[in-house]
Coordinates of C-alpha atoms in Angstrom, one line a residue:
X1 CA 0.0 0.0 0.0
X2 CA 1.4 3.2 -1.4
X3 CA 2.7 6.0 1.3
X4 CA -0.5 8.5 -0.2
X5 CA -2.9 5.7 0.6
X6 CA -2.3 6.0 4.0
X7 CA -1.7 9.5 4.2
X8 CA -5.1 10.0 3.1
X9 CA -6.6 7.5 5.2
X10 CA -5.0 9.2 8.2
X11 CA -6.4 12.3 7.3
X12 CA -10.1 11.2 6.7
X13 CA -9.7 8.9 10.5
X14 CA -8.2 12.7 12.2
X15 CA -11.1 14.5 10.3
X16 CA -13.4 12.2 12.0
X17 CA -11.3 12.3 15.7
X18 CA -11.9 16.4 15.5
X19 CA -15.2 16.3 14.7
X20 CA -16.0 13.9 17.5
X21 CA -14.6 16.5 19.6
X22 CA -12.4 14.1 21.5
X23 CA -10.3 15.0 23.9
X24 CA -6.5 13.7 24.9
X25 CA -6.3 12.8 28.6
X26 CA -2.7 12.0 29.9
X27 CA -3.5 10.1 33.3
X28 CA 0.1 10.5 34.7
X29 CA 0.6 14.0 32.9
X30 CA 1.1 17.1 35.4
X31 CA -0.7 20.8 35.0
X32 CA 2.1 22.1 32.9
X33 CA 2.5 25.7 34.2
X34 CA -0.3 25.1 36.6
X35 CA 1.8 22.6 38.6
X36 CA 3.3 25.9 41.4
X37 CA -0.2 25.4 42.8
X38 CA 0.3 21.7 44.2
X39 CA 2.8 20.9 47.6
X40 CA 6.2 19.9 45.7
X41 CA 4.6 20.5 42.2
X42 CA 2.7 17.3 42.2
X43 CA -1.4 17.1 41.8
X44 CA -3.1 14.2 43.9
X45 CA -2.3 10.5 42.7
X46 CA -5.1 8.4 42.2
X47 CA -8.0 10.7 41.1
X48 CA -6.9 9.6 37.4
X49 CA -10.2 8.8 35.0
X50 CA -11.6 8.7 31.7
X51 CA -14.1 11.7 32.4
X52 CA -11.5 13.7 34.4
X53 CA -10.1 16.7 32.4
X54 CA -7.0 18.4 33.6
X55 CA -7.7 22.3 33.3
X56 CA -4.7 25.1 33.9
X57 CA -7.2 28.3 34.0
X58 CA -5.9 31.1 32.9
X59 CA -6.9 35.0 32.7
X60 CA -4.8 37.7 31.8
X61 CA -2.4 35.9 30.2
X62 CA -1.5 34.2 33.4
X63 CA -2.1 31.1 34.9
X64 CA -4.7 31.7 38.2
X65 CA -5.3 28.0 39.3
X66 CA -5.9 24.5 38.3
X67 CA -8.8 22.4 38.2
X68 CA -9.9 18.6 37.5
X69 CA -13.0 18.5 35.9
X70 CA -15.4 16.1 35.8
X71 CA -17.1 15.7 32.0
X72 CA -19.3 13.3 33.1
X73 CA -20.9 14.9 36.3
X74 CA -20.1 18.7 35.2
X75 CA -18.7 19.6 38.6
X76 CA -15.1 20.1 39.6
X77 CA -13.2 16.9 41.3
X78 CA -11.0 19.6 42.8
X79 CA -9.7 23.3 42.4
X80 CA -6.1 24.0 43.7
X81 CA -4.6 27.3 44.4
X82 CA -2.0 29.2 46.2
X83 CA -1.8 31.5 49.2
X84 CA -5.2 33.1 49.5
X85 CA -5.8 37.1 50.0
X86 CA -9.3 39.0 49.9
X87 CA -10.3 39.9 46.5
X88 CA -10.8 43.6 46.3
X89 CA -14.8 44.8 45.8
X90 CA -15.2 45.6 42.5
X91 CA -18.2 45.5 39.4
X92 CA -19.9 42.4 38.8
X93 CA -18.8 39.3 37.0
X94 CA -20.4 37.1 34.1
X95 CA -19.6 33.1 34.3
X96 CA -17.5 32.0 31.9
X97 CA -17.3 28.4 30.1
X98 CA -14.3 26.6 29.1
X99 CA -14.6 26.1 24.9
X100 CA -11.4 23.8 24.6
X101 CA -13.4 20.7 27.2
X102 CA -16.2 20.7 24.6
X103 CA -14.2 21.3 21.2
X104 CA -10.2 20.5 21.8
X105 CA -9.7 22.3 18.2
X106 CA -11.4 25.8 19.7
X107 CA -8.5 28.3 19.0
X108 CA -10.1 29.8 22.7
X109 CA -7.1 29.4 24.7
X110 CA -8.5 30.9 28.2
X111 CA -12.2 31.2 29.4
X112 CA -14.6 33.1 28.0
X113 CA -18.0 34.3 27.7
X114 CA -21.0 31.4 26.7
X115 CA -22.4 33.5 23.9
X116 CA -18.9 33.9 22.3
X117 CA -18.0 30.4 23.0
X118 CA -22.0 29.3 21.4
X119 CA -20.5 30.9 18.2
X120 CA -17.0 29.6 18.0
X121 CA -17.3 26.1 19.6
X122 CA -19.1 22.9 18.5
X123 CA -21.4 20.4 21.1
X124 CA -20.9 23.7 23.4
X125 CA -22.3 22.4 26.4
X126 CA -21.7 18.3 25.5
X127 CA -19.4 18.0 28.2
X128 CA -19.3 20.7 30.8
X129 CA -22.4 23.1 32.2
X130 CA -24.0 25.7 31.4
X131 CA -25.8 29.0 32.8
X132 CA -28.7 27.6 31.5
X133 CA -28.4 24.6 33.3
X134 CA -29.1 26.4 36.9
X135 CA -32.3 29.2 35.8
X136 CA -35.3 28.2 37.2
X137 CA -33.5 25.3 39.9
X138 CA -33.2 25.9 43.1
X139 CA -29.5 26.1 43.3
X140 CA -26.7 28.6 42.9
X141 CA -23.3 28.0 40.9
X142 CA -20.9 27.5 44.3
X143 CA -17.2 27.9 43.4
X144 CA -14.8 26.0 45.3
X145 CA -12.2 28.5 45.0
X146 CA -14.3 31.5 46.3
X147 CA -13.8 34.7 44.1
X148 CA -13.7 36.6 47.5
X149 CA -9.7 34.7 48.0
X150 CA -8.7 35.1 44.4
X151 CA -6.3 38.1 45.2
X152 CA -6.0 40.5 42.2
X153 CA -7.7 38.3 39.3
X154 CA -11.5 37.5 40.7
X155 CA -12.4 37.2 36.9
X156 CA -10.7 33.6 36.8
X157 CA -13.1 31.7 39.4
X158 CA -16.1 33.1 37.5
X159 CA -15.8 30.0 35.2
X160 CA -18.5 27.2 35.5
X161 CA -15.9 24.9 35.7
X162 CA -14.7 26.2 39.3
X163 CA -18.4 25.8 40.3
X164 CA -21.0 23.4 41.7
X165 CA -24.7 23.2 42.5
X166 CA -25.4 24.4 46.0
X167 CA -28.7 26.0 48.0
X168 CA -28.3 29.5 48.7
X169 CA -28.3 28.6 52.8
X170 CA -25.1 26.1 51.8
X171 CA -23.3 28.4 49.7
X172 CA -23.3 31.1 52.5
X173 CA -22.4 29.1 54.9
X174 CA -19.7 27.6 52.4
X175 CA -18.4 30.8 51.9
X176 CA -18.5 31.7 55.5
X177 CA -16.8 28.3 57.0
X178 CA -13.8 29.4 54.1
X179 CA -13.4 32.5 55.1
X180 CA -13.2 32.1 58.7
X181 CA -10.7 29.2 58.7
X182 CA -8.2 31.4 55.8
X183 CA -8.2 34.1 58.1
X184 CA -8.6 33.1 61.9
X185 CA -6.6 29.7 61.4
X186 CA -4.5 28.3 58.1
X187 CA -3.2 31.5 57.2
X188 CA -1.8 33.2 60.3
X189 CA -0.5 29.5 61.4
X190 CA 1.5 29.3 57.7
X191 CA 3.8 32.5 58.5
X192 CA 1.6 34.7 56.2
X193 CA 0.3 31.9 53.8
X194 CA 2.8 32.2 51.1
X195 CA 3.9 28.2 51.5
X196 CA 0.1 27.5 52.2
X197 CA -1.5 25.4 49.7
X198 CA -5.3 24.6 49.4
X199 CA -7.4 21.9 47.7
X200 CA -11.2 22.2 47.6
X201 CA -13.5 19.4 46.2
X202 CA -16.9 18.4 45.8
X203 CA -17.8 14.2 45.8
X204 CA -20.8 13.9 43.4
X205 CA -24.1 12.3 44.5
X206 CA -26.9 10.7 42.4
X207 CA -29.3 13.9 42.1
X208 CA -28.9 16.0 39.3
X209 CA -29.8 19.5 38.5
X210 CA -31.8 19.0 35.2
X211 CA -30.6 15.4 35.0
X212 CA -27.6 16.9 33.9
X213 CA -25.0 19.0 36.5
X214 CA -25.1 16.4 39.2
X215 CA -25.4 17.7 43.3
X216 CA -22.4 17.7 45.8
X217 CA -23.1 15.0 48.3
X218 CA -20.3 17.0 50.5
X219 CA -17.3 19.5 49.6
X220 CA -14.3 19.1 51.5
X221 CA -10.9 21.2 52.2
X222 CA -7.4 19.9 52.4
X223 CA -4.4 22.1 53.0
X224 CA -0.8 21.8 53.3
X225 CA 1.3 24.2 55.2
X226 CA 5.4 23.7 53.7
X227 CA 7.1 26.2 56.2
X228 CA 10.4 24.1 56.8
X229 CA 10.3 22.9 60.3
X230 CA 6.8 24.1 61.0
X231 CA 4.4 22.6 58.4
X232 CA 1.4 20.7 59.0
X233 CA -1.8 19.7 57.1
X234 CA -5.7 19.4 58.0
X235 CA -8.9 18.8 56.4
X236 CA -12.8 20.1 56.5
X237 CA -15.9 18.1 55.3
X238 CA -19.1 20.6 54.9
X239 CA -21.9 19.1 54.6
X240 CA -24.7 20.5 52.3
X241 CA -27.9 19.6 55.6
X242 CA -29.0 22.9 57.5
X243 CA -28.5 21.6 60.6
X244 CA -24.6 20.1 60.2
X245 CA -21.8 21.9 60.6
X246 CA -17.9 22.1 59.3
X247 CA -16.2 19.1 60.5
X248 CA -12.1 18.7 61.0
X249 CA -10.5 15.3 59.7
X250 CA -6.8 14.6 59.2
X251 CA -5.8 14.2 55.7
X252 CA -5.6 10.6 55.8
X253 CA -9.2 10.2 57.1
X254 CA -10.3 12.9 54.4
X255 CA -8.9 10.4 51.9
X256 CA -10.4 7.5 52.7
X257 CA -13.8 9.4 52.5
X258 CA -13.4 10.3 48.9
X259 CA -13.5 8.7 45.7
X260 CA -10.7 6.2 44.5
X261 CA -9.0 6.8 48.0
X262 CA -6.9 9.5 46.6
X263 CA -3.0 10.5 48.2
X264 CA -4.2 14.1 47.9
X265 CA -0.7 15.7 49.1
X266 CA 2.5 13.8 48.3
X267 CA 4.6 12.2 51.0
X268 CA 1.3 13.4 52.8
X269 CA 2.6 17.0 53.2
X270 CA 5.8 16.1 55.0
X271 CA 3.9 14.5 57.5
X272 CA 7.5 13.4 59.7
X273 CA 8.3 17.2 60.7
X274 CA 4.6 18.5 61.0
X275 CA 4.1 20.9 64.3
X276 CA 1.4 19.4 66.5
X277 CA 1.0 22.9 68.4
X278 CA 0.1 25.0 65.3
X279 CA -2.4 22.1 64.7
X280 CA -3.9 22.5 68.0
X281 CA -4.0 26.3 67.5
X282 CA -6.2 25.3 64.6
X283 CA -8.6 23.2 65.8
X284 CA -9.1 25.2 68.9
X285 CA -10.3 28.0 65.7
X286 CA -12.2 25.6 64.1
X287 CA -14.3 25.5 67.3
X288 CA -14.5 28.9 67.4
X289 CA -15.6 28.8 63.9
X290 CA -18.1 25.5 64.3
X291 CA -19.8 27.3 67.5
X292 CA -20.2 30.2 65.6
X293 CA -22.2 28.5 62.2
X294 CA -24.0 26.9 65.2
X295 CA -25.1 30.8 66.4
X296 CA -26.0 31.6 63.4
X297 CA -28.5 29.1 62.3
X298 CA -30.0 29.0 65.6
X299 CA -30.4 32.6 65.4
X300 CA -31.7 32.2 61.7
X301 CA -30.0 35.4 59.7
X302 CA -32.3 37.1 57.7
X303 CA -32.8 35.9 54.3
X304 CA -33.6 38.6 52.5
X305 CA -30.0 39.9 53.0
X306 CA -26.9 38.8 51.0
X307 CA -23.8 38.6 52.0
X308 CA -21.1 40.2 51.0
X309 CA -18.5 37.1 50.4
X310 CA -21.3 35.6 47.4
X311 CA -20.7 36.3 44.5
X312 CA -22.2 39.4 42.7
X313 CA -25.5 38.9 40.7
X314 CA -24.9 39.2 37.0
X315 CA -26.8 42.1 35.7
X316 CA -28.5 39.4 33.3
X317 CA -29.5 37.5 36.3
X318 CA -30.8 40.8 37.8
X319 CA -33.6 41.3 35.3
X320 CA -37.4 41.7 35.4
X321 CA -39.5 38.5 34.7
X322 CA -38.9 39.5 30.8
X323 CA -35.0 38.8 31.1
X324 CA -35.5 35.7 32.6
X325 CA -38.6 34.4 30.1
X326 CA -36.7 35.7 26.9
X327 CA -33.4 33.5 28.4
X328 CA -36.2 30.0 28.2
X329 CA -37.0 31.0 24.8
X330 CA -33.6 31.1 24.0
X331 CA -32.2 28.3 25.1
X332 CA -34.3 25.6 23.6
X333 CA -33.6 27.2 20.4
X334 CA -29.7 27.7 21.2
X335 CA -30.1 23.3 22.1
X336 CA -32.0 22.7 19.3
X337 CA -29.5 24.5 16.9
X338 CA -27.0 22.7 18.9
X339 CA -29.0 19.5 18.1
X340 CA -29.0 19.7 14.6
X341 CA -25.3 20.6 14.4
X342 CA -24.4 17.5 16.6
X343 CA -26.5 15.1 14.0
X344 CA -25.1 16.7 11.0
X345 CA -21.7 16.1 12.8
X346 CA -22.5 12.5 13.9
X347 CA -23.9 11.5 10.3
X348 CA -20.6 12.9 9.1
X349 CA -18.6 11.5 11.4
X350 CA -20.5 7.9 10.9
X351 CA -20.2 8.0 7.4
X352 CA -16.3 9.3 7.3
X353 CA -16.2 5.9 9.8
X354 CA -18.0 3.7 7.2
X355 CA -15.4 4.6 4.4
X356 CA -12.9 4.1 6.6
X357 CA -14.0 0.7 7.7
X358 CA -14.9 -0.1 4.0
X359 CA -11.6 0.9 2.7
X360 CA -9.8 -1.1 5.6
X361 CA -11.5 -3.9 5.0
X362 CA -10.8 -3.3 1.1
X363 CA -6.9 -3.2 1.7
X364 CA -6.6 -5.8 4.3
X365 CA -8.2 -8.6 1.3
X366 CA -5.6 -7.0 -0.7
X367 CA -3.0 -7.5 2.0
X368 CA -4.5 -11.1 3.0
X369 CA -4.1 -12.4 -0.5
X370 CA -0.9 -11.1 -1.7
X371 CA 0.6 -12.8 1.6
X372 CA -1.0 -15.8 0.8
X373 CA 0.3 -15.6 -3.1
X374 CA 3.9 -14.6 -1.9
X375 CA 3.6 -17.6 1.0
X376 CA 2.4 -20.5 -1.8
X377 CA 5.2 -19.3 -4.2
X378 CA 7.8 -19.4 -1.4
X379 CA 6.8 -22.5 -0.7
X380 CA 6.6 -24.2 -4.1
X381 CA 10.2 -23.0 -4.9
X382 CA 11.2 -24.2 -1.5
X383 CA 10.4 -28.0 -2.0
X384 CA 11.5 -27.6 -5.7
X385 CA 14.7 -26.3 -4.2
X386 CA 14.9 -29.5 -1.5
X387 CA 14.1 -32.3 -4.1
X388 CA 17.1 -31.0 -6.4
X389 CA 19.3 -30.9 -3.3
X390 CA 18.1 -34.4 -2.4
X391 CA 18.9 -35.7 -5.8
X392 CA 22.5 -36.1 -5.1
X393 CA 22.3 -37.7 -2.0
X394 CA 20.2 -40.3 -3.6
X395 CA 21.8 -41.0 -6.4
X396 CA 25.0 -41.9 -3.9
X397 CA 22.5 -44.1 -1.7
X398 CA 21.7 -46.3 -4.6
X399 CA 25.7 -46.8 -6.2
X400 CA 26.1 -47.6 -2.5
X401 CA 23.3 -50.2 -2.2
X402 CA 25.0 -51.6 -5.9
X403 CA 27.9 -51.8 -4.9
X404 CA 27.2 -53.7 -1.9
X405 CA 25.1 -56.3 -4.0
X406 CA 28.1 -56.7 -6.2
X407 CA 29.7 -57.9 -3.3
X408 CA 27.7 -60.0 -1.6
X409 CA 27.5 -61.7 -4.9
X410 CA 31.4 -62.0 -5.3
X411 CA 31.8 -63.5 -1.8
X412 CA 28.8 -66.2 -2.7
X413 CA 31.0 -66.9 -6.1
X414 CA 34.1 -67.5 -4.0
X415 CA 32.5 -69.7 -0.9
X416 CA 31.3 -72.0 -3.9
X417 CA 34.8 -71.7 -5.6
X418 CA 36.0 -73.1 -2.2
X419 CA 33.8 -75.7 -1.9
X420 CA 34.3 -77.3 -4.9
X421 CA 38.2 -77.3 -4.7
X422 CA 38.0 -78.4 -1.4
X423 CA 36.1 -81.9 -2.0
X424 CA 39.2 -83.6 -4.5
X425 CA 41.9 -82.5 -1.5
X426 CA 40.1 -83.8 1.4
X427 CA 39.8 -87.6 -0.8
X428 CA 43.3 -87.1 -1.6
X429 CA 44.5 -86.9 2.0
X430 CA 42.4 -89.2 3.1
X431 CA 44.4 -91.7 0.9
X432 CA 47.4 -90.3 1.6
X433 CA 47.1 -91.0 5.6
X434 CA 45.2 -94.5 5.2
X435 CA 48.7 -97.0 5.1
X436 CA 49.7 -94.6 8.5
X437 CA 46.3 -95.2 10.1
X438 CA 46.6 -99.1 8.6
X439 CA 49.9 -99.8 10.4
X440 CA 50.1 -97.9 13.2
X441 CA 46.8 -99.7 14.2
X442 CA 48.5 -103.3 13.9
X443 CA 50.0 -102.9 17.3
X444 CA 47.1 -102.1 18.9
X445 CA 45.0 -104.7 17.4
X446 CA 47.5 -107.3 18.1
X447 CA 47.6 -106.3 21.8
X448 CA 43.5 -106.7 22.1
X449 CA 43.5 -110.1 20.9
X450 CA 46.4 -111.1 23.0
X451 CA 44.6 -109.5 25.9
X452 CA 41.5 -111.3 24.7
X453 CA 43.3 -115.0 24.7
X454 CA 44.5 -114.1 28.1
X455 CA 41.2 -113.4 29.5
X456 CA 40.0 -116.6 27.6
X457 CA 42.2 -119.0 29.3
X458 CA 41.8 -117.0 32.5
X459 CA 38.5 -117.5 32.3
X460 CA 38.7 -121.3 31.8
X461 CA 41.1 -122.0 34.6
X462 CA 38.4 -120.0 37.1
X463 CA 35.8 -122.0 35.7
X464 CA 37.4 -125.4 36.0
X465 CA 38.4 -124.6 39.8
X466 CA 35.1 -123.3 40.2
X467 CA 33.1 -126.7 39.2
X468 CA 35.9 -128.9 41.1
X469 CA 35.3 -127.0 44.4
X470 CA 31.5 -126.9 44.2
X471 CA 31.6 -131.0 43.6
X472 CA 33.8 -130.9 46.9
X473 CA 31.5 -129.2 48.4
X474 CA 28.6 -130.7 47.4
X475 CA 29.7 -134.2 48.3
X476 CA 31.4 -132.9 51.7
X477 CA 27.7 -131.3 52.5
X478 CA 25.7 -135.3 51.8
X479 CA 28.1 -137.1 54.1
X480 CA 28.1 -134.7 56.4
X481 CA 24.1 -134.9 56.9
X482 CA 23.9 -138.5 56.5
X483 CA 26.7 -139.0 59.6
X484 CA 24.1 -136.8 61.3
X485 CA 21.3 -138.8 60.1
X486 CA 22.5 -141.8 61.4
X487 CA 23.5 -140.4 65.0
X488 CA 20.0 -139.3 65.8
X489 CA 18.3 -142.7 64.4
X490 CA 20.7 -145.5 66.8
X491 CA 21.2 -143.2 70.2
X492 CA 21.8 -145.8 72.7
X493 CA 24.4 -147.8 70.7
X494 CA 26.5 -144.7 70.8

């Protein structure tokens, strides 16, 4: 397959990646520039995910503080930041959106407004809220790094992706809990705050505002003091319930409550050389600060009052009853322009996908059979090539069985030869040695019958002695018993 093929294949499969509007997520991958807001430069381990989008924001030109968002409950996992200092009162502030989580190829580089971002972003709104999202609920947009701490650059934290549903009675007392712990407690105990670094959260929870921005269950606090020799680290859980107050965990126990069991400050903010007595000095604040949310809610503060650490009311959230009704007329249509855009898109991107899919399929049968056509001719010319070498090696295997016949049959030849010669030589030797047999047997015969005639005679004179004794004997044995005879017969004339 030719280097333009796949050129243009990879071109149609990016077109297809950008329109999908997908995003690249480096799990292990820092902040970049936004890594001076985490103890030693490193974010929390373990909070790593699919839907969790790494976001350095900026404003100004500058980077203000970083954020993991979630794309898939619209809230922020956490917000990080620096030393805190009171942000100076000044005009109102608009919430921003963040173009780049919806449309990676947004030439946006820094938050913005959402009627600039509806006209230069695609799926605005697929992945992250909207101001829509909270008119007409009963919930405000809560930012976990208050605008009231931002120092000299309030605008950044005025982005929906530093924010998270909460009740107006939660937000304030939020709000409250944050500022009274900054001032009475983390900061003085930090020498000033400048090695004082803060993480706020919020841990999701099945209800949804609109089905779509889902509800804090609880928001929490963690921060790390890194004064050498005198650092220490604490956490707060708030919970969103009327009647609970802020509550003071280590860090450690703050992990274990949230998602993934996270190691929110590496080597757990130096936790060897922490100072116990500055962390008594805070907790003794924090009851200070827990009797006084106490105070308050049994008192019940006017609600028609607003404090003056929310954030300001846009002027477009100010208006009349018109303002409001010409913002639900406009949404559906923005959505349903948004709609059409994102079918269009997904047809597109569906059909670029067929092609692709067609075309792959096209060059892998091409692929598939040129290896099998290249595999079959290797293979015929390798057995061609091992029956020509074998030819050889045959053709020496049969002169050797030949020439081993030949033999055999030569040796058969000569044990016949043999055979035959050797009958005529074994008659004539035979002859040859009968006279020395013949007469050196005389002897020996002539000494049998001599021994024979002596055993004959021998034989005779034992015989004749024989009979002559037995006659003796015999005639000895009748007188005897006839002398007998005649003694017992006449007693008394013996």
């Amino acid at each position: 397959m030719g280097p333009a093929l796949w050129l243009a294949l990879g071109g149609l499969l990016g077109l297809a990646e950008l329109l999908e509007g997908r995003l690249v997520r480096e799990e292990e991958a820092g902040f970049g520039e936004c890594d001076r807001f985490f103890y030693a430069g490193t974010p929390p381990a373990g909070l790593a995910a699919a839907a969790h989008v790494k976001i350095c924001q900026r404003s100004g030109g500058a980077e203000r503080f970083a954020t993991l968002y979630s794309t898939r409950d619209r809230i922020p996992v956490y917000s990080a930041f620096r030393a805190a200092r009171p942000a100076p009162l000044g005009s109102e502030q608009r919430w921003l959106v963040e173009p780049q989580i919806d449309d990676p190829s947004s030439n946006l580089e820094e938050v913005t407004e959402e009627a600039d971002a509806t006209t230069s972003a695609n799926s605005l709104g697929g992945k992250q809220a909207l101001n829509a999202d909270y008119l007409g609920s009963d919930y405000e947009r809560g930012q976990l790094y208050p605008f009231s701490l931002s120092g000299d650059s309030p605008t950044a934290t005025f982005t929906l992706t530093n924010a998270a549903p909460m009740t107006p009675s939660f937000q304030k007392r939020w709000y409250m809990n944050l500022h009274s712990l900054m001032d009475r407690a983390l900061t003085p105990q930090c020498g000033g705050g400048d090695e004082l670094y803060i993480l706020t959260g919020a841990v999701p929870s099945d209800l949804r505002v609109r089905g779509r921005v889902s509800v804090p269950e609880f928001v929490w606090l963690a921060a790390c003091c890194a004064v050498p020799g005198g650092g220490w680290a604490m956490g707060f859980v708030q919970h969103p319930r009327d009647a609970e107050v802020i509550e003071d965990v280590m860090v450690k126990e703050l992990e274990k409550l949230l998602p993934y069991n996270p190691q929110l400050f590496q080597n757990n903010c130096g936790e060897t050389e922490q100072d116990t007595e500055k962390m008594k000095k805070i907790l003794e604040v924090v009851n200070q600060v827990q009797e006084e949310e106490r105070m308050v809610q049994s008192k019940g503060s006017a609600r028609g009052t607003r404090s003056a650490l929310l954030p300001p009311e846009p002027a477009g959230e100010r208006s009349s009853l018109l303002g409001k009704l010409l913002g639900f007329i406009a949404t559906p249509l923005i959505k349903l322009c948004q709609l059409i855009y994102c079918l269009a898109i997904g047809v597109l991107k569906y059909v670029v996908y067929f092609l692709w899919f067609v075309t792959k399929q096209v060059i892998h049968g091409i692929e598939s059979s040129l290896y099998r056509l290249g595999s079959a001719t290797i293979s015929y010319f390798l057995t061609i090539g091992e029956e020509l070498a074998s030819i050889p090696w045959k053709v020496l295997k049969v002169v050797v069985r030949i020439t081993r016949a030949i033999l055999r049959i030569l040796c058969c030849l000569l044990k016949v030869v043999c055979r035959v010669l050797g009958i005529p030589v074994r008659v004539l030797v035979d002859v040859a040695t009968f006279p020395v047999y013949t007469i050196g047997a005389v002897p020996i015969v002539c000494r049998d019958i001599a021994v024979g005639l002596g055993g004959i005679i021998s034989l005779l004179f034992d015989t004749a002695f024989g009979t002559m004794g037995g006659l003796f004997q015999a005639i000895f044995t009748v007188c005897k018993w006839i002398g007998y005879k005649m003694t017992f017969d006449n007693p008394g004339e013996l």
